[in-house]
Tab-separated table of N, CA, C and O in Angstrom:
chain	number	residue	atom	x	y	z
A	31	MET	N	-3.181	60.929	-12.142
A	31	MET	CA	-2.525	59.737	-12.617
A	31	MET	C	-3.412	59.008	-13.624
A	31	MET	O	-2.906	58.484	-14.604
A	32	ASP	N	-4.708	58.985	-13.347
A	32	ASP	CA	-5.633	58.288	-14.237
A	32	ASP	C	-5.616	58.906	-15.634
A	32	ASP	O	-5.679	58.199	-16.635
A	33	CYS	N	-5.524	60.218	-15.695
A	33	CYS	CA	-5.474	60.911	-16.986
A	33	CYS	C	-4.220	60.498	-17.754
A	33	CYS	O	-4.279	60.238	-18.953
A	34	LEU	N	-3.099	60.428	-17.085
A	34	LEU	CA	-1.856	60.058	-17.756
A	34	LEU	C	-1.837	58.592	-18.170
A	34	LEU	O	-1.356	58.248	-19.245
A	35	LEU	N	-2.367	57.730	-17.326
A	35	LEU	CA	-2.328	56.297	-17.605
A	35	LEU	C	-3.348	55.854	-18.647
A	35	LEU	O	-3.073	54.993	-19.469
A	36	LYS	N	-4.555	56.451	-18.607
A	36	LYS	CA	-5.643	55.979	-19.466
A	36	LYS	C	-6.092	56.983	-20.517
A	36	LYS	O	-6.956	56.686	-21.323
A	37	GLY	N	-5.504	58.186	-20.512
A	37	GLY	CA	-5.894	59.216	-21.463
A	37	GLY	C	-5.226	59.032	-22.812
A	37	GLY	O	-4.441	58.109	-23.029
A	38	SER	N	-5.539	59.936	-23.714
A	38	SER	CA	-4.935	59.901	-25.049
A	38	SER	C	-4.428	61.298	-25.400
A	38	SER	O	-4.930	62.306	-24.903
A	39	ILE	N	-3.437	61.357	-26.272
A	39	ILE	CA	-2.851	62.634	-26.673
A	39	ILE	C	-3.876	63.403	-27.506
A	39	ILE	O	-4.357	62.917	-28.517
A	40	SER	N	-4.198	64.606	-27.047
A	40	SER	CA	-5.189	65.426	-27.743
A	40	SER	C	-4.550	66.565	-28.525
A	40	SER	O	-5.188	67.157	-29.393
A	41	GLU	N	-3.284	66.881	-28.226
A	41	GLU	CA	-2.567	67.931	-28.953
A	41	GLU	C	-1.070	67.666	-28.837
A	41	GLU	O	-0.575	67.328	-27.771
A	42	GLY	N	-0.375	67.870	-29.921
A	42	GLY	CA	1.078	67.735	-29.890
A	42	GLY	C	1.539	66.369	-30.329
A	42	GLY	O	0.747	65.599	-30.873
A	43	PRO	N	2.772	66.066	-30.145
A	43	PRO	CA	3.774	66.809	-29.373
A	43	PRO	C	4.288	68.037	-30.125
A	43	PRO	O	4.292	68.083	-31.344
A	44	TYR	N	4.711	69.040	-29.347
A	44	TYR	CA	5.249	70.269	-29.890
A	44	TYR	C	6.448	70.679	-29.045
A	44	TYR	O	6.527	70.359	-27.866
A	45	GLN	N	7.389	71.368	-29.667
A	45	GLN	CA	8.596	71.777	-28.968
A	45	GLN	C	8.412	73.183	-28.425
A	45	GLN	O	7.893	74.064	-29.106
A	46	VAL	N	8.867	73.404	-27.180
A	46	VAL	CA	8.758	74.719	-26.538
A	46	VAL	C	10.116	75.414	-26.577
A	46	VAL	O	11.119	74.838	-26.996
A	47	ALA	N	10.160	76.668	-26.128
A	47	ALA	CA	11.347	77.515	-26.255
A	47	ALA	C	12.606	76.921	-25.627
A	47	ALA	O	13.702	77.114	-26.139
A	48	ASN	N	12.473	76.183	-24.526
A	48	ASN	CA	13.654	75.632	-23.857
A	48	ASN	C	14.155	74.344	-24.518
A	48	ASN	O	15.103	73.729	-24.040
A	49	GLY	N	13.538	73.922	-25.601
A	49	GLY	CA	13.967	72.741	-26.332
A	49	GLY	C	13.276	71.457	-25.925
A	49	GLY	O	13.457	70.425	-26.555
A	50	ALA	N	12.486	71.499	-24.868
A	50	ALA	CA	11.765	70.312	-24.406
A	50	ALA	C	10.531	70.086	-25.274
A	50	ALA	O	10.098	70.965	-26.013
A	51	TRP	N	9.982	68.895	-25.181
A	51	TRP	CA	8.776	68.543	-25.925
A	51	TRP	C	7.593	68.457	-24.979
A	51	TRP	O	7.730	67.980	-23.849
A	52	ARG	N	6.430	68.907	-25.430
A	52	ARG	CA	5.197	68.866	-24.635
A	52	ARG	C	4.069	68.275	-25.459
A	52	ARG	O	4.068	68.329	-26.687
A	53	CYS	N	3.074	67.758	-24.745
A	53	CYS	CA	1.834	67.330	-25.387
A	53	CYS	C	0.706	67.471	-24.371
A	53	CYS	O	0.945	67.589	-23.177
A	54	ASN	N	-0.510	67.498	-24.869
A	54	ASN	CA	-1.698	67.526	-24.019
A	54	ASN	C	-2.300	66.130	-24.010
A	54	ASN	O	-2.507	65.538	-25.065
A	55	VAL	N	-2.589	65.628	-22.817
A	55	VAL	CA	-3.206	64.321	-22.656
A	55	VAL	C	-4.576	64.549	-22.036
A	55	VAL	O	-4.692	65.207	-20.999
A	56	SER	N	-5.628	64.041	-22.666
A	56	SER	CA	-6.996	64.258	-22.190
A	56	SER	C	-7.673	62.943	-21.847
A	56	SER	O	-7.382	61.906	-22.440
A	57	ARG	N	-8.593	63.029	-20.890
A	57	ARG	CA	-9.388	61.865	-20.483
A	57	ARG	C	-10.761	62.349	-20.038
A	57	ARG	O	-10.888	63.326	-19.312
A	58	HIS	N	-11.778	61.643	-20.480
A	58	HIS	CA	-13.151	61.913	-20.071
A	58	HIS	C	-13.564	60.802	-19.111
A	58	HIS	O	-13.577	59.636	-19.481
A	59	ALA	N	-13.866	61.175	-17.857
A	59	ALA	CA	-14.259	60.184	-16.849
A	59	ALA	C	-15.191	60.841	-15.841
A	59	ALA	O	-15.055	62.024	-15.529
A	60	THR	N	-16.114	60.073	-15.332
A	60	THR	CA	-17.106	60.508	-14.330
A	60	THR	C	-17.768	61.824	-14.708
A	60	THR	O	-17.982	62.695	-13.876
A	61	GLY	N	-18.053	61.987	-15.994
A	61	GLY	CA	-18.775	63.154	-16.457
A	61	GLY	C	-17.941	64.402	-16.629
A	61	GLY	O	-18.487	65.469	-16.877
A	62	GLU	N	-16.630	64.316	-16.454
A	62	GLU	CA	-15.776	65.491	-16.578
A	62	GLU	C	-14.614	65.220	-17.521
A	62	GLU	O	-14.114	64.106	-17.606
A	63	GLU	N	-14.196	66.262	-18.203
A	63	GLU	CA	-13.034	66.193	-19.085
A	63	GLU	C	-11.830	66.748	-18.324
A	63	GLU	O	-11.908	67.810	-17.714
A	64	MET	N	-10.714	66.025	-18.346
A	64	MET	CA	-9.497	66.469	-17.701
A	64	MET	C	-8.384	66.471	-18.738
A	64	MET	O	-8.265	65.544	-19.531
A	65	THR	N	-7.576	67.525	-18.732
A	65	THR	CA	-6.441	67.624	-19.647
A	65	THR	C	-5.190	67.941	-18.850
A	65	THR	O	-5.195	68.830	-17.997
A	66	CYS	N	-4.117	67.220	-19.129
A	66	CYS	CA	-2.817	67.448	-18.512
A	66	CYS	C	-1.850	67.907	-19.592
A	66	CYS	O	-1.791	67.298	-20.656
A	67	VAL	N	-1.107	68.972	-19.315
A	67	VAL	CA	-0.028	69.381	-20.200
A	67	VAL	C	1.235	68.755	-19.635
A	67	VAL	O	1.585	68.980	-18.477
A	68	VAL	N	1.891	67.943	-20.452
A	68	VAL	CA	3.015	67.139	-19.983
A	68	VAL	C	4.259	67.478	-20.795
A	68	VAL	O	4.209	67.551	-22.018
A	69	GLU	N	5.358	67.711	-20.093
A	69	GLU	CA	6.652	67.925	-20.728
A	69	GLU	C	7.466	66.661	-20.545
A	69	GLU	O	7.513	66.103	-19.450
A	70	PHE	N	8.101	66.194	-21.599
A	70	PHE	CA	8.828	64.943	-21.468
A	70	PHE	C	10.187	64.990	-22.144
A	70	PHE	O	10.404	65.698	-23.119
A	71	ASP	N	11.090	64.248	-21.554
A	71	ASP	CA	12.428	64.034	-22.060
A	71	ASP	C	12.717	62.563	-21.804
A	71	ASP	O	13.326	62.186	-20.818
A	72	LEU	N	12.175	61.719	-22.701
A	72	LEU	CA	12.240	60.273	-22.492
A	72	LEU	C	13.647	59.746	-22.698
A	72	LEU	O	14.375	60.256	-23.538
A	73	PRO	N	14.067	58.750	-21.983
A	73	PRO	CA	13.360	58.027	-20.927
A	73	PRO	C	13.615	58.586	-19.542
A	73	PRO	O	13.268	57.974	-18.537
A	74	ARG	N	14.197	59.789	-19.457
A	74	ARG	CA	14.638	60.294	-18.160
A	74	ARG	C	13.548	60.881	-17.286
A	74	ARG	O	13.533	60.660	-16.086
A	75	ARG	N	12.633	61.667	-17.852
A	75	ARG	CA	11.662	62.333	-16.978
A	75	ARG	C	10.357	62.645	-17.694
A	75	ARG	O	10.294	62.718	-18.919
A	76	LEU	N	9.346	62.858	-16.869
A	76	LEU	CA	8.023	63.271	-17.315
A	76	LEU	C	7.549	64.298	-16.299
A	76	LEU	O	7.517	64.023	-15.099
A	77	LEU	N	7.219	65.497	-16.743
A	77	LEU	CA	6.843	66.582	-15.860
A	77	LEU	C	5.439	67.060	-16.220
A	77	LEU	O	5.190	67.435	-17.371
A	78	VAL	N	4.539	67.057	-15.247
A	78	VAL	CA	3.197	67.588	-15.456
A	78	VAL	C	3.279	69.098	-15.259
A	78	VAL	O	3.590	69.575	-14.161
A	79	VAL	N	3.014	69.862	-16.307
A	79	VAL	CA	3.104	71.309	-16.266
A	79	VAL	C	1.860	71.906	-15.625
A	79	VAL	O	1.951	72.757	-14.747
A	80	THR	N	0.688	71.471	-16.075
A	80	THR	CA	-0.575	71.954	-15.509
A	80	THR	C	-1.682	70.954	-15.800
A	80	THR	O	-1.556	70.105	-16.677
A	81	VAL	N	-2.761	71.058	-15.038
A	81	VAL	CA	-3.935	70.211	-15.229
A	81	VAL	C	-5.151	71.131	-15.219
A	81	VAL	O	-5.282	72.007	-14.367
A	82	PHE	N	-6.047	70.920	-16.195
A	82	PHE	CA	-7.291	71.716	-16.219
A	82	PHE	C	-8.414	70.870	-16.722
A	82	PHE	O	-8.233	69.786	-17.220
């Protein structure tokens, strides 16, 4: 949640094969970098695809 709330877009947005839009949101905290790949269809939904 912290990555999504306080992070910044590091890549995208880009459209994927199913027509949805995705972007990468990154945050550096407590000595570690975290990136979330997020698919969105605003204002209806936000889906976290993966976190690394």
